[in-house]
PDB file of C-alpha atoms in Angstrom:
ATOM      1  CA  UNK A 780      -0.194  -0.034   0.042  1.00  0.00           C
ATOM      2  CA  UNK A 781       1.333   3.358  -1.059  1.00  0.00           C
ATOM      3  CA  UNK A 782       0.178   6.169   0.433  1.00  0.00           C
ATOM      4  CA  UNK A 783       0.843  10.044  -0.604  1.00  0.00           C
ATOM      5  CA  UNK A 784       0.249  12.850   1.230  1.00  0.00           C
ATOM      6  CA  UNK A 785      -0.361  16.348  -0.602  1.00  0.00           C
ATOM      7  CA  UNK A 786       0.593  19.377   1.093  1.00  0.00           C
ATOM      8  CA  UNK A 787      -0.013  22.592  -0.424  1.00  0.00           C
ATOM      9  CA  UNK A 788       1.505  25.687   0.861  1.00  0.00           C
ATOM     10  CA  UNK A 789       0.902  29.216  -1.001  1.00  0.00           C
ATOM     11  CA  UNK A 790       4.358  30.265  -1.912  1.00  0.00           C
ATOM     12  CA  UNK A 791       2.369  33.791  -2.651  1.00  0.00           C
ATOM     13  CA  UNK A 792       1.793  34.379   0.927  1.00  0.00           C
ATOM     14  CA  UNK A 793       3.896  36.815   2.944  1.00  0.00           C
ATOM     15  CA  UNK A 794       3.752  38.495   6.488  1.00  0.00           C
ATOM     16  CA  UNK A 795       3.416  42.111   6.997  1.00  0.00           C
ATOM     17  CA  UNK A 796       3.819  44.462  10.101  1.00  0.00           C
ATOM     18  CA  UNK A 797       3.326  47.853  11.156  1.00  0.00           C
ATOM     19  CA  UNK A 798       6.846  49.574  10.757  1.00  0.00           C
ATOM     20  CA  UNK A 799       5.595  53.415  11.254  1.00  0.00           C
ATOM     21  CA  UNK A 800       4.787  54.254  14.112  1.00  0.00           C
ATOM     22  CA  UNK A 801       6.402  51.630  16.371  1.00  0.00           C
ATOM     23  CA  UNK A 802       4.014  49.462  17.912  1.00  0.00           C
ATOM     24  CA  UNK A 803       2.594  50.841  21.378  1.00  0.00           C
ATOM     25  CA  UNK A 804       4.645  54.300  20.733  1.00  0.00           C
ATOM     26  CA  UNK A 805       3.790  57.793  21.487  1.00  0.00           C
ATOM     27  CA  UNK A 806       3.721  60.439  19.041  1.00  0.00           C
ATOM     28  CA  UNK A 807       2.997  64.286  19.474  1.00  0.00           C
ATOM     29  CA  UNK A 808       1.618  64.225  15.596  1.00  0.00           C
ATOM     30  CA  UNK A 809      -2.190  64.842  15.049  1.00  0.00           C
ATOM     31  CA  UNK A 810      -1.879  63.400  11.632  1.00  0.00           C
ATOM     32  CA  UNK A 811       0.622  61.079  12.354  1.00  0.00           C
ATOM     33  CA  UNK A 812       1.034  58.850   9.372  1.00  0.00           C
ATOM     34  CA  UNK A 813       1.094  54.686   9.259  1.00  0.00           C
ATOM     35  CA  UNK A 814       2.654  52.497   7.417  1.00  0.00           C
ATOM     36  CA  UNK A 815       2.487  48.636   6.995  1.00  0.00           C
ATOM     37  CA  UNK A 816       5.558  46.890   5.629  1.00  0.00           C
ATOM     38  CA  UNK A 817       4.996  43.480   3.584  1.00  0.00           C
ATOM     39  CA  UNK A 818       7.876  41.088   3.464  1.00  0.00           C
ATOM     40  CA  UNK A 819       7.147  39.422  -0.117  1.00  0.00           C
ATOM     41  CA  UNK A 820       4.467  42.207  -1.425  1.00  0.00           C
ATOM     42  CA  UNK A 821       5.054  41.066  -5.351  1.00  0.00           C
ATOM     43  CA  UNK A 822       1.606  38.901  -5.060  1.00  0.00           C
ATOM     44  CA  UNK A 823      -0.037  41.308  -2.851  1.00  0.00           C
ATOM     45  CA  UNK A 824      -3.824  42.164  -4.627  1.00  0.00           C
ATOM     46  CA  UNK A 825      -3.963  45.855  -3.618  1.00  0.00           C
ATOM     47  CA  UNK A 826      -7.864  45.940  -4.504  1.00  0.00           C
ATOM     48  CA  UNK A 827      -8.471  43.489  -1.464  1.00  0.00           C
ATOM     49  CA  UNK A 828      -6.615  45.372   1.146  1.00  0.00           C
ATOM     50  CA  UNK A 829      -8.754  46.847   4.211  1.00  0.00           C
ATOM     51  CA  UNK A 830      -7.165  48.658   6.998  1.00  0.00           C
ATOM     52  CA  UNK A 831      -9.158  49.900   9.846  1.00  0.00           C
ATOM     53  CA  UNK A 832      -8.032  52.610  11.794  1.00  0.00           C
ATOM     54  CA  UNK A 833      -9.967  53.354  14.834  1.00  0.00           C
ATOM     55  CA  UNK A 834     -12.722  51.404  13.634  1.00  0.00           C
ATOM     56  CA  UNK A 835     -13.066  53.131  10.426  1.00  0.00           C
ATOM     57  CA  UNK A 836     -12.265  50.724   7.240  1.00  0.00           C
ATOM     58  CA  UNK A 837     -10.111  52.161   4.398  1.00  0.00           C
ATOM     59  CA  UNK A 838      -9.287  50.445   1.107  1.00  0.00           C
ATOM     60  CA  UNK A 839      -6.875  51.774  -1.769  1.00  0.00           C
ATOM     61  CA  UNK A 840     -10.007  53.108  -3.072  1.00  0.00           C
ATOM     62  CA  UNK A 841      -9.983  56.087  -0.520  1.00  0.00           C
ATOM     63  CA  UNK A 842      -7.373  58.797  -0.628  1.00  0.00           C
ATOM     64  CA  UNK A 843      -6.123  58.297   3.048  1.00  0.00           C
ATOM     65  CA  UNK A 844      -4.567  54.955   1.739  1.00  0.00           C
ATOM     66  CA  UNK A 845      -1.635  54.374  -0.846  1.00  0.00           C
ATOM     67  CA  UNK A 846      -0.122  51.159  -1.845  1.00  0.00           C
ATOM     68  CA  UNK A 847       3.442  51.656  -2.870  1.00  0.00           C
ATOM     69  CA  UNK A 848       4.908  47.867  -2.805  1.00  0.00           C
ATOM     70  CA  UNK A 849       6.609  47.117  -0.434  1.00  0.00           C
ATOM     71  CA  UNK A 850       4.780  49.438   1.603  1.00  0.00           C
ATOM     72  CA  UNK A 851       0.904  50.419   2.285  1.00  0.00           C
ATOM     73  CA  UNK A 852       0.527  54.112   3.652  1.00  0.00           C
ATOM     74  CA  UNK A 853      -1.954  55.826   5.845  1.00  0.00           C
ATOM     75  CA  UNK A 854      -2.307  59.358   5.687  1.00  0.00           C
ATOM     76  CA  UNK A 855      -5.327  60.597   7.854  1.00  0.00           C
ATOM     77  CA  UNK A 856      -7.394  63.054   6.630  1.00  0.00           C
ATOM     78  CA  UNK A 857      -8.757  64.244   9.875  1.00  0.00           C
ATOM     79  CA  UNK A 858      -6.490  64.897  13.222  1.00  0.00           C
ATOM     80  CA  UNK A 859      -6.408  61.839  15.679  1.00  0.00           C
ATOM     81  CA  UNK A 860      -7.740  62.733  19.167  1.00  0.00           C
ATOM     82  CA  UNK A 861      -5.383  62.385  22.024  1.00  0.00           C
ATOM     83  CA  UNK A 862      -5.375  58.840  23.320  1.00  0.00           C
ATOM     84  CA  UNK A 863      -4.692  55.389  21.894  1.00  0.00           C
ATOM     85  CA  UNK A 864      -5.073  54.775  18.252  1.00  0.00           C
ATOM     86  CA  UNK A 865      -5.684  51.286  17.143  1.00  0.00           C
ATOM     87  CA  UNK A 866      -4.703  49.953  13.638  1.00  0.00           C
ATOM     88  CA  UNK A 867      -5.617  46.541  11.918  1.00  0.00           C
ATOM     89  CA  UNK A 868      -4.496  45.340   8.741  1.00  0.00           C
ATOM     90  CA  UNK A 869      -7.908  43.318   8.562  1.00  0.00           C
ATOM     91  CA  UNK A 870      -7.876  41.876   5.053  1.00  0.00           C
ATOM     92  CA  UNK A 871      -5.327  41.419   2.456  1.00  0.00           C
ATOM     93  CA  UNK A 872      -5.535  38.514  -0.460  1.00  0.00           C
ATOM     94  CA  UNK A 873      -2.957  37.572  -2.728  1.00  0.00           C
ATOM     95  CA  UNK A 874      -3.296  37.073  -6.727  1.00  0.00           C
ATOM     96  CA  UNK A 875      -4.870  33.544  -6.215  1.00  0.00           C
ATOM     97  CA  UNK A 876      -7.481  34.863  -3.558  1.00  0.00           C
ATOM     98  CA  UNK A 877      -5.881  33.623  -0.603  1.00  0.00           C
ATOM     99  CA  UNK A 878      -5.642  35.539   2.460  1.00  0.00           C
ATOM    100  CA  UNK A 879      -2.262  36.355   3.588  1.00  0.00           C
ATOM    101  CA  UNK A 880      -1.342  34.508   6.497  1.00  0.00           C
ATOM    102  CA  UNK A 881      -1.026  36.087   9.762  1.00  0.00           C
ATOM    103  CA  UNK A 882      -3.929  38.717   9.327  1.00  0.00           C
ATOM    104  CA  UNK A 883      -4.927  40.176  11.459  1.00  0.00           C
ATOM    105  CA  UNK A 884      -1.944  42.447  12.311  1.00  0.00           C
ATOM    106  CA  UNK A 885      -2.871  44.882  14.900  1.00  0.00           C
ATOM    107  CA  UNK A 886      -1.285  47.651  15.811  1.00  0.00           C
ATOM    108  CA  UNK A 887      -1.633  50.266  18.349  1.00  0.00           C
ATOM    109  CA  UNK A 888       0.490  53.769  19.291  1.00  0.00           C
ATOM    110  CA  UNK A 889      -0.541  56.925  21.372  1.00  0.00           C
ATOM    111  CA  UNK A 890      -1.238  60.358  20.399  1.00  0.00           C
ATOM    112  CA  UNK A 891      -0.187  62.825  23.429  1.00  0.00           C
ATOM    113  CA  UNK A 892      -0.854  66.448  23.181  1.00  0.00           C
ATOM    114  CA  UNK A 893      -0.559  67.286  26.405  1.00  0.00           C
ATOM    115  CA  UNK A 894       2.135  67.755  28.468  1.00  0.00           C
ATOM    116  CA  UNK A 895       2.809  66.411  32.096  1.00  0.00           C
ATOM    117  CA  UNK A 896       0.603  67.956  34.907  1.00  0.00           C
ATOM    118  CA  UNK A 897       0.543  68.256  38.518  1.00  0.00           C
ATOM    119  CA  UNK A 898      -1.886  65.637  40.067  1.00  0.00           C
ATOM    120  CA  UNK A 899      -1.442  66.671  43.765  1.00  0.00           C
ATOM    121  CA  UNK A 900       1.015  68.455  45.756  1.00  0.00           C
ATOM    122  CA  UNK A 901       1.542  69.485  49.505  1.00  0.00           C
ATOM    123  CA  UNK A 902       4.470  70.269  51.879  1.00  0.00           C
ATOM    124  CA  UNK A 903       6.013  67.574  53.576  1.00  0.00           C
ATOM    125  CA  UNK A 904       5.129  67.563  57.501  1.00  0.00           C
ATOM    126  CA  UNK A 905       2.258  70.160  57.381  1.00  0.00           C
ATOM    127  CA  UNK A 906      -1.421  69.080  58.116  1.00  0.00           C
ATOM    128  CA  UNK A 907      -2.842  72.314  57.018  1.00  0.00           C
ATOM    129  CA  UNK A 908      -4.543  72.023  53.717  1.00  0.00           C
ATOM    130  CA  UNK A 909      -3.312  73.491  50.798  1.00  0.00           C
ATOM    131  CA  UNK A 910      -2.722  76.146  49.315  1.00  0.00           C
ATOM    132  CA  UNK A 911      -1.834  77.887  52.261  1.00  0.00           C
ATOM    133  CA  UNK A 912       1.205  80.354  53.507  1.00  0.00           C
ATOM    134  CA  UNK A 913       4.071  79.009  55.616  1.00  0.00           C
ATOM    135  CA  UNK A 914       7.033  80.792  57.450  1.00  0.00           C
ATOM    136  CA  UNK A 915       8.688  77.465  58.064  1.00  0.00           C
ATOM    137  CA  UNK A 916      11.943  77.330  56.064  1.00  0.00           C
ATOM    138  CA  UNK A 917      12.213  73.378  56.988  1.00  0.00           C
ATOM    139  CA  UNK A 918       9.165  72.345  55.173  1.00  0.00           C
ATOM    140  CA  UNK A 919       9.794  70.572  51.615  1.00  0.00           C
ATOM    141  CA  UNK A 920       7.316  70.413  49.122  1.00  0.00           C
ATOM    142  CA  UNK A 921       5.621  67.370  47.110  1.00  0.00           C
ATOM    143  CA  UNK A 922       4.353  66.835  43.916  1.00  0.00           C
ATOM    144  CA  UNK A 923       2.907  64.059  42.082  1.00  0.00           C
ATOM    145  CA  UNK A 924       3.424  64.585  38.398  1.00  0.00           C
ATOM    146  CA  UNK A 925       1.543  62.388  35.561  1.00  0.00           C
ATOM    147  CA  UNK A 926       1.945  62.085  32.035  1.00  0.00           C
ATOM    148  CA  UNK A 927      -0.798  60.365  30.815  1.00  0.00           C
ATOM    149  CA  UNK A 928       0.341  58.869  27.451  1.00  0.00           C
ATOM    150  CA  UNK A 929       4.238  58.769  27.772  1.00  0.00           C
ATOM    151  CA  UNK A 930       6.449  58.577  30.418  1.00  0.00           C
ATOM    152  CA  UNK A 931       8.164  61.890  32.308  1.00  0.00           C
ATOM    153  CA  UNK A 932      11.808  62.602  31.473  1.00  0.00           C
ATOM    154  CA  UNK A 933      13.245  63.289  34.953  1.00  0.00           C
ATOM    155  CA  UNK A 934      15.992  65.519  33.328  1.00  0.00           C
ATOM    156  CA  UNK A 935      13.438  67.799  32.031  1.00  0.00           C
ATOM    157  CA  UNK A 936      11.965  68.234  35.589  1.00  0.00           C
ATOM    158  CA  UNK A 937      12.766  71.734  37.117  1.00  0.00           C
ATOM    159  CA  UNK A 938      11.445  72.969  40.282  1.00  0.00           C
ATOM    160  CA  UNK A 939      11.759  77.027  40.953  1.00  0.00           C
ATOM    161  CA  UNK A 940      11.355  78.019  44.930  1.00  0.00           C
ATOM    162  CA  UNK A 941      12.220  81.552  46.086  1.00  0.00           C
ATOM    163  CA  UNK A 942      14.316  82.430  42.551  1.00  0.00           C
ATOM    164  CA  UNK A 943      16.195  79.092  42.997  1.00  0.00           C
ATOM    165  CA  UNK A 944      15.843  76.336  40.218  1.00  0.00           C
ATOM    166  CA  UNK A 945      16.453  72.635  41.002  1.00  0.00           C
ATOM    167  CA  UNK A 946      16.702  70.093  38.329  1.00  0.00           C
ATOM    168  CA  UNK A 947      17.412  66.246  38.467  1.00  0.00           C
ATOM    169  CA  UNK A 948      19.629  65.008  39.492  1.00  0.00           C
ATOM    170  CA  UNK A 949      20.178  67.182  42.795  1.00  0.00           C
ATOM    171  CA  UNK A 950      20.405  66.217  46.439  1.00  0.00           C
ATOM    172  CA  UNK A 951      17.096  68.618  46.817  1.00  0.00           C
ATOM    173  CA  UNK A 952      15.055  66.282  44.554  1.00  0.00           C
ATOM    174  CA  UNK A 953      13.937  62.883  44.944  1.00  0.00           C
ATOM    175  CA  UNK A 954      12.014  60.663  42.431  1.00  0.00           C
ATOM    176  CA  UNK A 955       9.774  58.076  43.226  1.00  0.00           C
ATOM    177  CA  UNK A 956       7.992  55.994  40.411  1.00  0.00           C
TER     178      UNK A 956
END
């Protein structure tokens, strides 16, 4: 008895990835372009591409989406709001009508349009509600500084007290995460 096993692989299929911006990165650009790159673009049927950006589908027939092998470019026509932007390369077929393996390819990035802000502050060792005036020169201050969509660069921190500016690193400033 001879048994044959026929295995068929689509040699036309290729993976894709979001190359711009980097996945989970943060941008301040309201009109951040998005690029998906295909490792073997020659068999991609561009007429089948469907890219979702924040739930809205786009095809190469929309002005926001451009196919230029090996890249798929999305240029937003409207500004992104502050927060998370989710992109999903949901549909791509090759010229044989087969789905490109590994789909959907989902990427996300964050648009950060506002800077860090002081969430709370007070005086160390003082029990009076803030703001108030004190004459003690031995009290230290504390601040909770928050940036919603990106990391705070401690080297950018400046605290000014009575005309003296303190920067980090400094023995006068202690950071806790």
